[in-house]
XYZ file of C-alpha atoms in Angstrom:
451
model
C -4.006 -39.298 -31.097
C -4.920 -41.178 -28.204
C -1.132 -41.699 -27.574
C -0.790 -38.015 -27.347
C -4.221 -37.459 -24.693
C -2.397 -40.032 -22.859
C 1.247 -37.863 -22.448
C -0.983 -34.882 -22.186
C -2.934 -36.446 -18.670
C 0.461 -37.961 -17.553
C 1.750 -34.345 -17.598
C -1.594 -32.773 -15.730
C -1.346 -35.296 -13.134
C 2.626 -34.655 -12.563
C 1.904 -31.095 -12.337
C -1.206 -31.678 -10.051
C 1.264 -33.703 -7.759
C 3.742 -30.872 -7.699
C 1.064 -28.069 -6.875
C -0.653 -30.154 -4.761
C 2.435 -32.009 -2.836
C 5.306 -29.362 -2.670
C 2.970 -25.902 -2.294
C -0.511 -26.738 -1.405
C -0.025 -28.950 1.833
C 2.754 -26.956 2.979
C 0.792 -23.698 2.592
C -2.190 -25.589 4.579
C -0.164 -26.247 7.405
C 2.005 -22.846 7.366
C 5.289 -24.763 6.286
C 7.470 -24.326 3.724
C 9.777 -26.778 1.820
C 12.164 -23.736 1.060
C 11.826 -23.382 -2.792
C 10.662 -19.819 -2.180
C 13.821 -18.777 0.011
C 16.224 -20.135 -2.989
C 14.242 -18.860 -5.693
C 14.271 -14.873 -3.863
C 18.279 -15.621 -3.032
C 18.664 -16.760 -7.016
C 16.509 -13.543 -7.935
C 18.545 -11.356 -5.449
C 22.101 -12.386 -6.910
C 20.969 -12.110 -10.653
C 19.499 -8.469 -9.639
C 22.609 -7.531 -8.208
C 24.704 -8.655 -11.176
C 22.378 -7.021 -13.549
C 22.862 -3.885 -11.102
C 26.444 -3.794 -11.413
C 26.449 -4.457 -15.211
C 23.870 -1.404 -15.815
C 26.366 0.489 -13.840
C 28.986 0.024 -15.640
C 27.175 0.372 -19.013
C 25.854 3.771 -17.848
C 29.587 4.785 -17.213
C 30.462 3.919 -20.437
C 27.937 6.061 -22.009
C 27.667 9.857 -22.136
C 26.141 11.126 -18.709
C 22.879 12.457 -18.881
C 21.775 15.583 -16.383
C 20.914 13.647 -13.059
C 17.522 14.106 -11.453
C 17.329 15.829 -8.108
C 17.180 12.801 -4.728
C 13.486 14.158 -3.858
C 12.087 14.270 -7.911
C 11.800 16.565 -10.463
C 12.899 19.597 -9.019
C 14.633 20.954 -6.037
C 11.813 22.165 -3.218
C 12.483 24.623 -0.486
C 11.024 23.287 2.966
C 11.126 26.351 4.890
C 7.967 27.916 6.607
C 5.918 30.351 4.864
C 7.035 33.017 7.454
C 10.861 32.342 7.118
C 10.524 32.792 3.196
C 8.478 35.868 3.248
C 11.071 37.257 5.782
C 13.435 36.641 3.413
C 12.045 37.892 0.470
C 11.276 41.490 2.624
C 15.016 41.377 3.215
C 16.149 41.754 -0.183
C 13.700 44.694 -0.674
C 14.842 47.114 2.267
C 11.970 49.382 1.413
C 9.261 46.599 2.065
C 10.418 46.245 6.078
C 9.402 49.457 7.492
C 5.926 47.978 7.823
C 3.728 44.597 8.882
C 1.449 45.400 5.881
C 1.261 43.412 2.545
C 3.880 44.075 0.102
C 3.695 43.423 -3.720
C 7.027 40.862 -2.874
C 4.894 38.523 -0.875
C 3.158 37.396 -3.800
C 6.480 36.088 -5.361
C 6.404 33.306 -2.477
C 2.923 31.736 -3.644
C 4.266 32.218 -7.185
C 7.015 29.988 -6.624
C 5.106 27.325 -4.467
C 2.000 27.675 -7.253
C 4.772 26.435 -9.829
C 6.364 24.109 -7.823
C 3.541 22.166 -7.056
C 2.054 22.774 -10.918
C 5.733 20.634 -11.546
C 5.404 18.177 -8.944
C 2.752 18.300 -6.296
C 3.122 15.879 -3.212
C -0.348 14.317 -3.718
C 0.148 13.303 -7.288
C 2.985 11.604 -7.301
C 1.764 9.132 -4.507
C -0.525 7.704 -7.242
C 2.141 6.619 -9.693
C 4.462 3.592 -9.559
C 7.752 4.164 -7.035
C 10.465 5.016 -8.900
C 13.523 2.102 -8.781
C 17.036 3.018 -8.156
C 17.930 0.190 -10.635
C 16.414 -1.976 -13.532
C 14.942 -5.416 -12.029
C 14.627 -6.695 -15.369
C 10.749 -6.334 -15.545
C 9.754 -4.552 -19.045
C 7.225 -2.677 -17.259
C 10.094 -0.652 -15.190
C 12.367 -0.034 -17.916
C 11.445 3.495 -18.888
C 14.766 4.848 -17.598
C 17.123 2.452 -18.797
C 18.523 1.913 -22.452
C 20.057 -1.186 -24.081
C 23.624 -2.196 -22.159
C 24.572 -5.770 -23.538
C 23.850 -8.746 -25.094
C 24.302 -10.907 -22.023
C 21.682 -8.628 -19.957
C 19.242 -9.014 -22.462
C 19.394 -12.432 -22.834
C 19.015 -12.899 -18.969
C 15.869 -10.435 -19.843
C 14.523 -12.591 -22.305
C 15.044 -15.800 -19.693
C 13.342 -13.865 -16.951
C 10.408 -13.518 -19.608
C 9.935 -17.036 -20.525
C 9.918 -17.951 -16.616
C 7.591 -15.582 -15.466
C 5.223 -16.035 -18.480
C 5.567 -19.387 -19.159
C 6.407 -21.372 -16.198
C 5.356 -18.930 -13.265
C 2.289 -17.967 -14.338
C 0.451 -20.853 -15.055
C 1.455 -22.523 -11.684
C 0.390 -18.990 -9.970
C -2.972 -18.981 -11.681
C -3.570 -22.421 -11.019
C -2.647 -21.686 -7.100
C -5.101 -18.553 -7.266
C -8.035 -20.594 -8.612
C -7.583 -23.519 -6.024
C -7.256 -20.648 -3.157
C -10.462 -19.338 -4.123
C -12.496 -22.014 -4.862
C -11.524 -23.466 -1.366
C -12.480 -20.274 0.250
C -16.137 -20.295 -1.563
C -16.618 -24.047 -0.895
C -14.972 -24.293 2.244
C -16.762 -21.504 4.074
C -20.196 -22.447 2.231
C -20.050 -26.097 4.240
C -18.671 -24.552 7.288
C -21.853 -21.617 7.314
C -24.191 -25.017 7.169
C -23.093 -25.849 10.918
C -24.720 -24.582 13.995
C -22.787 -21.745 15.762
C -20.309 -23.209 18.125
C -16.449 -22.859 19.043
C -16.223 -25.612 16.310
C -17.551 -23.362 13.692
C -15.238 -20.737 14.321
C -12.219 -22.610 14.512
C -13.348 -24.649 11.417
C -13.991 -21.077 9.990
C -10.600 -19.663 10.932
C -8.655 -22.715 9.340
C -10.568 -22.560 6.155
C -9.915 -18.575 5.692
C -6.030 -19.144 6.597
C -5.381 -21.863 4.455
C -6.904 -20.014 1.448
C -5.166 -16.960 2.044
C -1.861 -18.775 2.435
C -2.604 -20.658 -0.878
C -3.134 -17.648 -2.549
C 0.081 -16.082 -0.970
C 1.876 -18.932 -2.866
C 0.229 -17.693 -5.915
C 1.962 -14.582 -5.948
C 5.370 -16.151 -4.530
C 5.132 -14.092 -1.332
C 8.092 -13.934 0.918
C 6.434 -12.095 4.351
C 8.338 -11.079 7.423
C 6.395 -10.671 10.406
C 8.154 -8.028 12.950
C 6.607 -8.073 16.888
C 4.352 -10.571 16.692
C 3.175 -10.412 20.506
C 1.223 -7.328 19.352
C -0.835 -8.893 16.764
C -4.480 -7.752 16.606
C -6.770 -9.300 19.362
C -10.188 -10.274 19.457
C -13.128 -7.494 19.755
C -10.297 -4.715 18.418
C -9.663 -2.786 15.391
C -6.539 -3.352 13.016
C -5.743 -0.558 10.984
C -2.845 -0.389 8.332
C -1.753 1.705 5.706
C -2.734 0.822 2.463
C -0.636 -0.144 -0.768
C -2.888 -3.102 -2.732
C -5.782 -5.076 -2.576
C -3.385 -8.131 -1.591
C -2.425 -6.576 1.802
C -5.086 -8.146 3.210
C -3.658 -11.753 1.579
C -0.584 -10.219 3.521
C -1.943 -9.987 6.576
C -4.289 -12.934 6.753
C -1.604 -15.193 6.087
C -0.287 -14.662 10.100
C -4.039 -14.460 11.510
C -7.943 -13.968 10.417
C -9.748 -10.801 10.273
C -13.319 -9.824 9.654
C -13.403 -7.754 6.688
C -15.445 -4.420 6.520
C -16.445 -2.995 2.957
C -19.196 -2.780 0.079
C -21.420 -5.391 -1.030
C -20.504 -6.425 -4.566
C -22.154 -8.333 -7.531
C -20.492 -10.879 -9.604
C -17.453 -13.219 -8.645
C -16.592 -10.834 -5.806
C -20.122 -11.069 -4.448
C -20.149 -14.865 -4.746
C -16.983 -14.874 -2.592
C -18.298 -12.418 0.096
C -21.936 -13.841 0.488
C -19.770 -17.666 1.175
C -17.481 -15.946 3.919
C -20.220 -14.265 5.694
C -21.753 -17.771 6.273
C -19.020 -18.688 8.285
C -17.792 -15.444 9.823
C -19.162 -12.115 10.739
C -17.569 -10.089 8.057
C -19.202 -6.556 7.776
C -20.814 -5.792 4.558
C -22.692 -2.921 3.639
C -25.173 -1.830 0.883
C -24.248 1.012 -1.110
C -27.018 3.103 0.463
C -25.287 2.411 4.112
C -21.981 3.057 3.206
C -23.477 7.006 3.150
C -24.662 6.932 5.886
C -21.778 7.088 8.709
C -24.156 6.557 11.993
C -25.464 3.294 11.014
C -21.764 2.474 9.657
C -20.462 3.645 12.984
C -22.973 1.573 14.541
C -22.678 -1.823 13.154
C -18.781 -1.373 13.873
C -19.253 -0.939 17.309
C -21.878 -3.563 17.755
C -19.056 -6.169 16.209
C -16.481 -4.578 18.657
C -18.537 -4.796 21.409
C -18.407 -8.666 21.287
C -15.027 -9.614 22.320
C -15.502 -13.271 20.767
C -15.411 -11.871 16.992
C -12.528 -11.546 14.992
C -10.789 -8.161 15.089
C -11.899 -5.592 12.422
C -9.366 -4.942 9.663
C -9.818 -1.239 8.399
C -7.604 0.656 5.938
C -8.468 4.228 7.246
C -6.742 6.008 3.934
C -9.617 4.985 1.837
C -7.525 4.352 -1.331
C -4.213 2.580 -2.553
C -0.989 4.633 -2.065
C 2.432 3.805 -3.986
C 4.259 2.403 -0.963
C 6.375 5.559 -0.212
C 3.819 7.234 1.915
C 1.035 7.491 4.507
C -1.572 9.749 3.815
C -4.248 10.777 5.640
C -6.524 8.734 8.194
C -10.241 9.097 7.798
C -11.322 9.579 11.706
C -14.390 7.001 11.383
C -12.551 4.367 12.507
C -11.015 6.025 15.335
C -14.627 7.373 16.749
C -16.267 4.212 17.380
C -13.759 3.475 20.508
C -12.197 -0.060 21.348
C -8.603 -0.679 21.012
C -6.349 0.191 17.886
C -3.911 -2.130 16.734
C -1.812 -0.335 13.998
C 0.287 -2.519 11.096
C 2.509 -1.178 9.185
C 3.077 -2.659 5.560
C 6.290 -2.031 3.280
C 6.518 -3.800 0.222
C 10.255 -4.267 -1.627
C 9.784 -2.578 -5.047
C 12.683 -4.562 -6.464
C 10.707 -7.721 -7.062
C 7.800 -6.157 -8.309
C 5.628 -3.248 -7.846
C 2.728 -4.175 -5.832
C 0.736 -0.443 -5.789
C -2.260 -0.686 -7.355
C -2.991 2.287 -9.601
C -6.788 1.901 -10.199
C -7.401 4.969 -12.381
C -4.650 2.903 -14.783
C -5.306 -0.364 -14.683
C -8.516 -2.766 -13.816
C -8.356 -5.547 -11.168
C -7.717 -8.593 -13.620
C -4.908 -6.521 -15.135
C -3.277 -5.532 -12.055
C -3.560 -9.014 -10.759
C -2.123 -10.424 -14.006
C 0.616 -7.581 -13.309
C 1.451 -8.941 -9.860
C 1.845 -13.091 -10.975
C 4.015 -12.093 -13.599
C 6.188 -9.876 -11.681
C 9.067 -11.826 -9.921
C 7.737 -12.125 -6.607
C 6.278 -10.114 -3.530
C 8.665 -9.460 -0.948
C 7.205 -7.393 2.245
C 7.771 -6.606 5.705
C 4.908 -6.270 8.331
C 5.099 -4.860 11.832
C 2.713 -4.972 14.348
C 2.988 -2.169 16.523
C 1.967 -1.749 20.339
C -2.098 -1.127 20.889
C -3.273 1.945 21.173
C -5.918 3.696 22.708
C -7.875 7.288 22.833
C -6.469 9.708 25.548
C -8.776 11.875 27.145
C -9.526 15.129 25.533
C -8.036 13.729 22.241
C -10.476 14.005 19.574
C -10.663 11.411 16.893
C -8.648 13.646 14.119
C -5.564 13.929 16.572
C -5.878 10.069 17.571
C -5.638 9.079 13.858
C -2.851 11.457 13.034
C -1.360 9.709 16.168
C -1.640 6.227 14.946
C -1.178 7.600 10.968
C 2.513 8.888 12.415
C 3.498 6.009 14.339
C 2.915 3.536 11.418
C 4.999 5.602 8.990
C 7.846 5.903 11.140
C 7.614 2.161 11.838
C 7.396 1.414 7.993
C 9.861 4.266 7.232
C 7.222 6.039 5.018
C 6.612 9.709 4.574
C 3.986 10.790 6.811
C 1.586 13.054 4.800
C -1.491 14.985 6.164
C -3.313 15.177 2.417
C -6.081 13.545 2.107
C -6.042 10.512 -0.153
C -9.526 11.728 -2.028
C -7.512 14.284 -3.661
C -6.689 11.333 -5.902
C -10.158 11.578 -7.832
C -11.601 15.035 -6.175
C -10.513 18.627 -5.786
C -8.901 20.392 -3.506
C -11.282 21.155 -0.750
C -11.799 25.392 0.538
C -11.099 24.661 3.862
C -7.052 23.699 2.845
C -7.360 27.419 0.748
C -8.823 28.998 4.020
C -6.245 27.353 6.183
C -3.309 29.127 3.612
C -5.081 32.457 3.996
C -5.298 32.445 7.537
C -1.231 31.034 7.982
C -0.397 34.260 6.095
C -3.070 36.776 8.038
C -1.712 35.420 10.988
C 1.776 36.132 10.032
C 0.990 39.611 9.038
C -0.663 40.600 12.268
C 2.238 39.064 14.027
C 4.443 41.368 12.065
C 2.393 44.237 12.702
C 2.836 43.498 16.276
C 6.680 43.621 16.449
C 6.624 46.725 14.363
C 4.132 48.234 16.715
C 6.498 47.305 19.821
C 9.221 48.706 17.942
C 7.884 51.949 17.318
C 6.755 52.383 20.920
C 10.104 51.402 22.366
C 11.706 54.170 19.893
C 9.386 56.912 21.212
């Protein structure tokens, strides 16, 4: 029995030495020994082989009806006026006047059915569809059995992810979070000084780098000269809670959020001791003026870290950018836009909070192949003369969408949990009524000329 305990102790020592010597220490100094890069290259080659094998197997099987490139159905993106004019041209009796005609209703019926089948909002809260299977069980809905070799590779992948990578990643995550709580608590005991700020930044960035290793994260940062500066506001599109880990690997930020209880509360209280993060009580979060006042006070101090905000207010599935809440753009200061785009080939980073709780989501991340993403720092932007907060938010959103190759949508991400606002319905009604008025004016002008 003692011999078994001795063997277990030796194995534990070897395991801990590998974790500390080959992963933790390089991560603390922002270095890499190249193991992750080699792993990613091998993974890419394996997935390329699997893709070719799947394509060959699909060619040998009876073909199924192909799905449209845009989704379930083919949608017509023409304007309301253009489509209604086409309908009226197909009914000559309706061309004489500009009043409402019964055939106009066909346009609204068609649009309504299209959105019942597949609307622009709902599909942004489901996992991004893959062009080919990435050998993860959770993404094989559209793929069938192909060959014995592919099944063996899949089984080997399950063993590697759950029996080797998962224990390693859990160990790193526990070490990283423990280091964050202990380190920030100790730094918080020091008096305010430049040394305290430096130590706080070191503890935070070291923790986030270790946590990134816990996800086998490969992050490519672009345009580093545009990184957010102190006293500014960093805004980014939001796909996952790990967006914070991705961004904080390359710089420190002041977080903004609601005070939580439990383990999250312990982490928040320890972090705020060493760094001026902005945490709000639940009652304060509902008071926009109180929130704006706290944020203005923070950015007024040019010695404080840039605030990190995700203006969408919810996670979107890595394909689009939805409406930015205007609050972040009303408080003034310089905005530093950041675009984040994940590679779904290695794992789906999107957090579907309606389907998975935080623990289940983290488990899915830790049993994925890896997290691979690109981060683009965009040039800083400021509010122009005469520009309101809404237009400024839309301008920043469009810049992020264009850089990240994401679809720019005007819909509110809050529709994930709420009903469509009456203002949206009224907007469509106004568009139709203004079109009718314009058609009436054209018809009246034509009659006057004829007279």
